Amino acid sequence: MDDLLAARSQMAISLGFHILFAIAGMAMPVLMALAQWRHLATGDAAWRDLARRWAKGTAILFAVGAVSGTVLSFELGLLWPEFMRHAGPIIGMPFSLEGVAFFLEAIFLGLFLYGEGRISPRAHLLCGVAVAVSGTASAVFVTAVNAWMNEPSGFAVVDGVVTDIDPWATLRSGAFATQATHVVLGAYAAVAFVAMGIHAVALRRVPDDRMHRHAFTLALGMALVTTPLQILSGDLSAKHIAEHQPLKLAAAEGLFATTRGAPIALGGWPDAESRTMTGAIEVPLVLSVLATGDPDGEVVGLDSAPPEMWPPLGVVHLAFDVMVGCGSAMLAFVLWGAVVWFRSRVPGRPAPWAHRRLLFAAMLASPLGVIAIEAGWTVTEVGRQPWVVHGFLRTADAVTPMPNVVFTLVGFTSLFAVLGVVVVMLLRNLVRSSLPRGRR
Amino acid sequence: MTAALVLRAVIGAALVAYVLSGVADFGAGVWDLLARGRLAERQRAAIAHAIAPIWEANHIWLILVVVLAFTGFPVAFAVVATALHIPIAMALVGVVLRGAAFTFRAYGLQRSDLRARWGWVFAWSSVVTPICLGLVVGGMSSDAIEVEGGRVVSGYLAGWTSPFAWGVGALTLACAALLAAVYLAADLDDDAELQAAFRRRAMICEVITGACALVVALLAARDSPRLWDALLAGPWALGVHVAAFAAATTTLWALLTRRFALARVTVGLQVAAVVVGWGVASGDDLVLGAVPLYAAGVVPHVVEPVLWTLAASGVVLVPALFWLLRVFKSRRASTDEPAPEA
Ligand code: HDD
Ligand code: HEM
Ligand code: HEM
């Protein structure tokens, strides 16, 4: 394996791993704080048990998020020293802010975990809210870095040296607003789906457990709110990249020729040699609508640039289809969930947590959001190739000169694999310990 | 250059904060590993108790050092990340294993034999990581890394493989163990037997740390003459040596006379003096003899807003941190209730 490929793979695996914990760090505190709020509002002890249990899960995930994040902050330098040499001063501000947000999150999580009974219930609840806010802020700040890599601005290059740096450049990047919205909503939706799935499993074993009922309902509520918004924000992201990173969208859609009234290609595989899509189902005009809001709008195709400037087509297209596919399935699920919920007001109709088919579907649907997130990042990152900083620095020029990167790739990958397995085991134990003996 | 000076001071302060908190946490892991005999389980419990609520936050100082370094000194940062790739990667593996293992053990919900295995991972990674961090620092000061036209030309083994760097590794480990032993002794007011055990360990460590420091200085004379000269005759050298020595002897005396609160302060001063001494001896080079910090010129209008932003965030951070510490203290004082079991 050549060193560039090894470095790219290592970065991708580390980020793909970290993002799992990052989304939990953003969304779990929201669920946890909401449950605690319901407890204070209703006095129902089941809500309190739920808040504690979720807080405990959050603590485990938070720790792994923190260590994998620590690894990443070094990996940027270890794997991409040339990137840091040029971009370091520019991305310093958002990463500093991220550090502050993370620190606050850690402090308030500590207070939430250990403070109950020692601080007033109101203050305790507010600590939960502070965890949620700072967790989300953390993600927004790092996303600013990524947005800037996609749409760099706020500096000048004179004789190969970066000057005239605007320290706030990342937060002013054009892609920031759409990307941050899409990332945050996506995290909420994905975590809501996972939580729904886990508690659906529990409810199928112990249908009368109040805590799991509350959990399922709350997670369903969060999914109901965030999933449709997430799809709207995906539409805005698509419109944005159609304008500013047209090659990324063209690769995502396998659109070789600049076209008016462009069709959307579902499935299929792009062939760069013959410049055609094989085996795709084409739905007329949809891409133009998605990208420009006008059925007759012009969508820039790959032919606008020479092939060596194209990102890897197959991966980007596949990833985009996977994301959109997952998003559509999630939308279908929440619509059904909404119907079940609405109908449950009619006497004799089951509540969502008692609807066995809905529970079964929730189990099946639980990984969809996480898959969509991994796929979405693949679109963003692979779709930016061959650039690490769009239009300024190529990935191949940013990589470390160190040979044998494949060794660290193998090392860190195995490390993350072990951690992943253990986290899953622990969370399973956490859930199992809530089920009565004999039904585990 | 004022922005650059302030930046260096802030990085230095963050580094000291990391050593006094995060590195001391590694030391606690060392004592976990060395816990033997009748008191072993109680010692482990005391250690876990001391680390539990804020350990995740302690790494923040290291992150802050890294972020400020690449913001202010991107060129030097790129060189360090390239030349010392291997020991940095090793330290990272340790950080990951240690943090994860500690959490898994604490929140594990597992059978006790599995928990014990995580305890083992936690303890060993606590020993290895400070050594690796020391190798990185030693490598930077080794005078063996060479750079031409901004590119590292001395390979990926230069510096950190020297006996000098390994001496720094040992010194870092000794400092970690020393800090942890003093903190634990100071914390264990309610358990005289354990307190005595950690007091004895702290005194032994103080002697070992002194010996390591001496060895490192002698190895520097051989391996890194530039550092040696700076240690001997640099502008602040004498003051720093005197401060470190005075703090160390005071710590020993305080331990002997059971003045634990004082020992906690002076041991901090002692280790801080070592860190500051290293910083001052390195002068304007991040990688000794190879990369001046200001290679690319520090850009004040980039560095200043970052520093101001961090300072402003203190308005929220400092009270929050104090609140956490107070709630946590009251928890220890009142009951010894375990973390909320769901
Ligand atoms: C729950 C997760 C989820 C779901 C259901 C969707 N996405 Fe997404 N998508 C993400 C999670 C995500 C993400 C992982 O969060 C990304 C990666 C980077 C980013 O900004 O968001 C992303 C990126 C991303 C990008 C690239 C943005 C860029 O590179 O700047 C586009 C164009 C879309 N998405 C469009 C969509 C559309 C049209 C969807 C409609 C179904 C959709 N996404 C559903
Ligand atoms: C703020 C967030 C992020 C930053 C700063 C960032 C930075 C980087 C950098 C520097 C590279 C290497 C250069 C390159 O290949 O372009 C990279 C590659 C990559 N990243 Fe990201 N990344 C971020 C988020 C993510 C996330 C969350 C994921 C995955 C879930 C991800 C997936 C990837 C992949 C798949 C690659 C390899 C692309 C390729 O080389 O083909 N990234 N990223
Ligand atoms: C190159 C990319 C990234 C780097 C260098 C990075 C760095 C870090 C670091 C160092 C931490 C530990 C906290 C600290 O000590 O400051 C952390 C945690 C976190 N990161 Fe990342 N991160 C990256 C990508 C992302 C992305 C893409 C997201 C989200 C979209 C994200 C969201 C978070 C969150 C929410 C936490 C808090 C920990 C938790 O709640 O589990 N990070 N990150």
GROMACS .gro file of C-alpha atoms and ligand atoms in nm, chain A residues 19 23 143 146-147 150-151 175-176 178-191 193 226-227 230-242 245 248-249 252-253 264 290 320 322-331 368-381 383-384, ligand 1:
model
  117
   19ILE     CA    1  -1.767   1.068   1.452
   23ILE     CA    2  -2.262   1.237   1.747
  143THR     CA    3  -1.734   2.156   1.123
  146ASN     CA    4  -1.414   2.122   0.742
  147ALA     CA    5  -1.630   2.386   0.575
  150ASN     CA    6  -1.423   2.276   0.126
  151GLU     CA    7  -1.450   2.648   0.057
  175ALA     CA    8  -2.016   2.627   0.341
  176PHE     CA    9  -2.027   2.672   0.717
  178THR     CA   10  -2.528   2.459   0.550
  179GLN     CA   11  -2.272   2.209   0.670
  180ALA     CA   12  -2.309   2.284   1.039
  181THR     CA   13  -2.688   2.261   1.018
  182HIS     CA   14  -2.672   1.933   0.831
  183VAL     CA   15  -2.414   1.787   1.069
  184VAL     CA   16  -2.601   1.882   1.387
  185LEU     CA   17  -2.946   1.773   1.271
  186GLY     CA   18  -2.796   1.454   1.131
  187ALA     CA   19  -2.642   1.370   1.467
  188TYR     CA   20  -2.972   1.421   1.648
  189ALA     CA   21  -3.163   1.213   1.397
  190ALA     CA   22  -2.907   0.933   1.391
  191VAL     CA   23  -2.881   0.904   1.768
  193PHE     CA   24  -3.283   0.619   1.567
  226THR     CA   25  -3.520   1.613   1.324
  227THR     CA   26  -3.553   1.371   1.032
  230GLN     CA   27  -3.245   1.693   0.810
  231ILE     CA   28  -3.373   1.611   0.465
  232LEU     CA   29  -3.458   1.975   0.401
  233SER     CA   30  -3.111   2.075   0.512
  234GLY     CA   31  -2.961   1.807   0.284
  235ASP     CA   32  -3.141   1.976   0.001
  236LEU     CA   33  -2.980   2.307   0.097
  237SER     CA   34  -2.638   2.136   0.114
  238ALA     CA   35  -2.691   1.998  -0.235
  239LYS     CA   36  -2.787   2.340  -0.369
  240HIS     CA   37  -2.486   2.490  -0.202
  241ILE     CA   38  -2.232   2.247  -0.342
  242ALA     CA   39  -2.398   2.266  -0.685
  245GLN     CA   40  -1.818   2.257  -0.552
  248LYS     CA   41  -1.843   1.705  -0.600
  249LEU     CA   42  -2.209   1.703  -0.691
  252ALA     CA   43  -2.209   1.219  -0.646
  253GLU     CA   44  -2.457   1.196  -0.931
  264ILE     CA   45  -3.103   1.201  -1.100
  290LEU     CA   46  -3.241   1.934  -0.630
  320PHE     CA   47  -2.435   0.964  -0.192
  322VAL     CA   48  -2.650   0.530   0.047
  323MET     CA   49  -2.701   0.857   0.236
  324VAL     CA   50  -3.008   0.957   0.039
  325GLY     CA   51  -3.143   0.604   0.057
  326CYS     CA   52  -3.106   0.593   0.432
  327GLY     CA   53  -3.258   0.939   0.460
  328SER     CA   54  -3.563   0.833   0.259
  329ALA     CA   55  -3.610   0.517   0.466
  330MET     CA   56  -3.581   0.722   0.784
  331LEU     CA   57  -3.842   0.964   0.657
  368LEU     CA   58  -2.982   0.397   0.925
  369GLY     CA   59  -2.883   0.737   1.059
  370VAL     CA   60  -2.533   0.627   1.152
  371ILE     CA   61  -2.484   0.473   0.809
  372ALA     CA   62  -2.608   0.795   0.649
  373ILE     CA   63  -2.356   0.995   0.849
  374GLU     CA   64  -2.062   0.779   0.752
  375ALA     CA   65  -2.177   0.789   0.392
  376GLY     CA   66  -2.234   1.165   0.401
  377TRP     CA   67  -1.884   1.229   0.527
  378THR     CA   68  -1.749   1.005   0.256
  379VAL     CA   69  -1.927   1.224   0.000
  380THR     CA   70  -1.783   1.537   0.155
  381GLU     CA   71  -1.425   1.414   0.201
  383GLY     CA   72  -1.571   1.424  -0.311
  384ARG     CA   73  -1.317   1.698  -0.234
  783HDD     C1   74  -2.859   1.133   0.948
  783HDD     C2   75  -2.780   1.163   0.861
  783HDD     C3   76  -2.803   1.216   0.721
  783HDD     C4   77  -2.913   1.208   0.635
  783HDD     C5   78  -3.046   1.141   0.659
  783HDD     C6   79  -2.877   1.280   0.514
  783HDD     N1   80  -2.751   1.330   0.527
  783HDD    FE1   81  -2.647   1.441   0.390
  783HDD     N2   82  -2.480   1.436   0.509
  783HDD     C7   83  -2.477   1.393   0.639
  783HDD     C8   84  -2.577   1.325   0.704
  783HDD     C9   85  -2.703   1.293   0.651
  783HDD    C10   86  -2.348   1.429   0.711
  783HDD    C11   87  -2.272   1.311   0.761
  783HDD     O1   88  -2.369   1.498   0.829
  783HDD    C12   89  -2.277   1.519   0.605
  783HDD    C13   90  -2.127   1.502   0.584
  783HDD    C14   91  -2.070   1.643   0.586
  783HDD    C15   92  -2.182   1.731   0.610
  783HDD     O2   93  -2.185   1.851   0.600
  783HDD     O3   94  -2.292   1.656   0.643
  783HDD    C16   95  -2.363   1.502   0.481
  783HDD    C17   96  -2.329   1.562   0.362
  783HDD    C18   97  -2.415   1.591   0.256
  783HDD    C19   98  -2.377   1.661   0.137
  783HDD    C20   99  -2.237   1.715   0.105
  783HDD    C21  100  -2.219   1.848   0.170
  783HDD    C22  101  -2.080   1.906   0.152
  783HDD     O4  102  -1.990   1.837   0.105
  783HDD     O5  103  -2.062   2.023   0.190
  783HDD    C23  104  -2.492   1.670   0.059
  783HDD    C24  105  -2.504   1.735  -0.075
  783HDD    C25  106  -2.598   1.606   0.134
  783HDD     N3  107  -2.547   1.559   0.252
  783HDD    C26  108  -2.727   1.595   0.090
  783HDD    C27  109  -2.825   1.513   0.152
  783HDD    C28  110  -2.957   1.489   0.096
  783HDD    C29  111  -3.008   1.547  -0.033
  783HDD    C30  112  -3.024   1.407   0.185
  783HDD    C31  113  -3.164   1.360   0.163
  783HDD    C32  114  -3.208   1.250   0.186
  783HDD    C33  115  -2.932   1.379   0.295
  783HDD     N4  116  -2.812   1.448   0.272
  783HDD    C34  117  -2.961   1.298   0.405
   0.00000   0.00000   0.00000
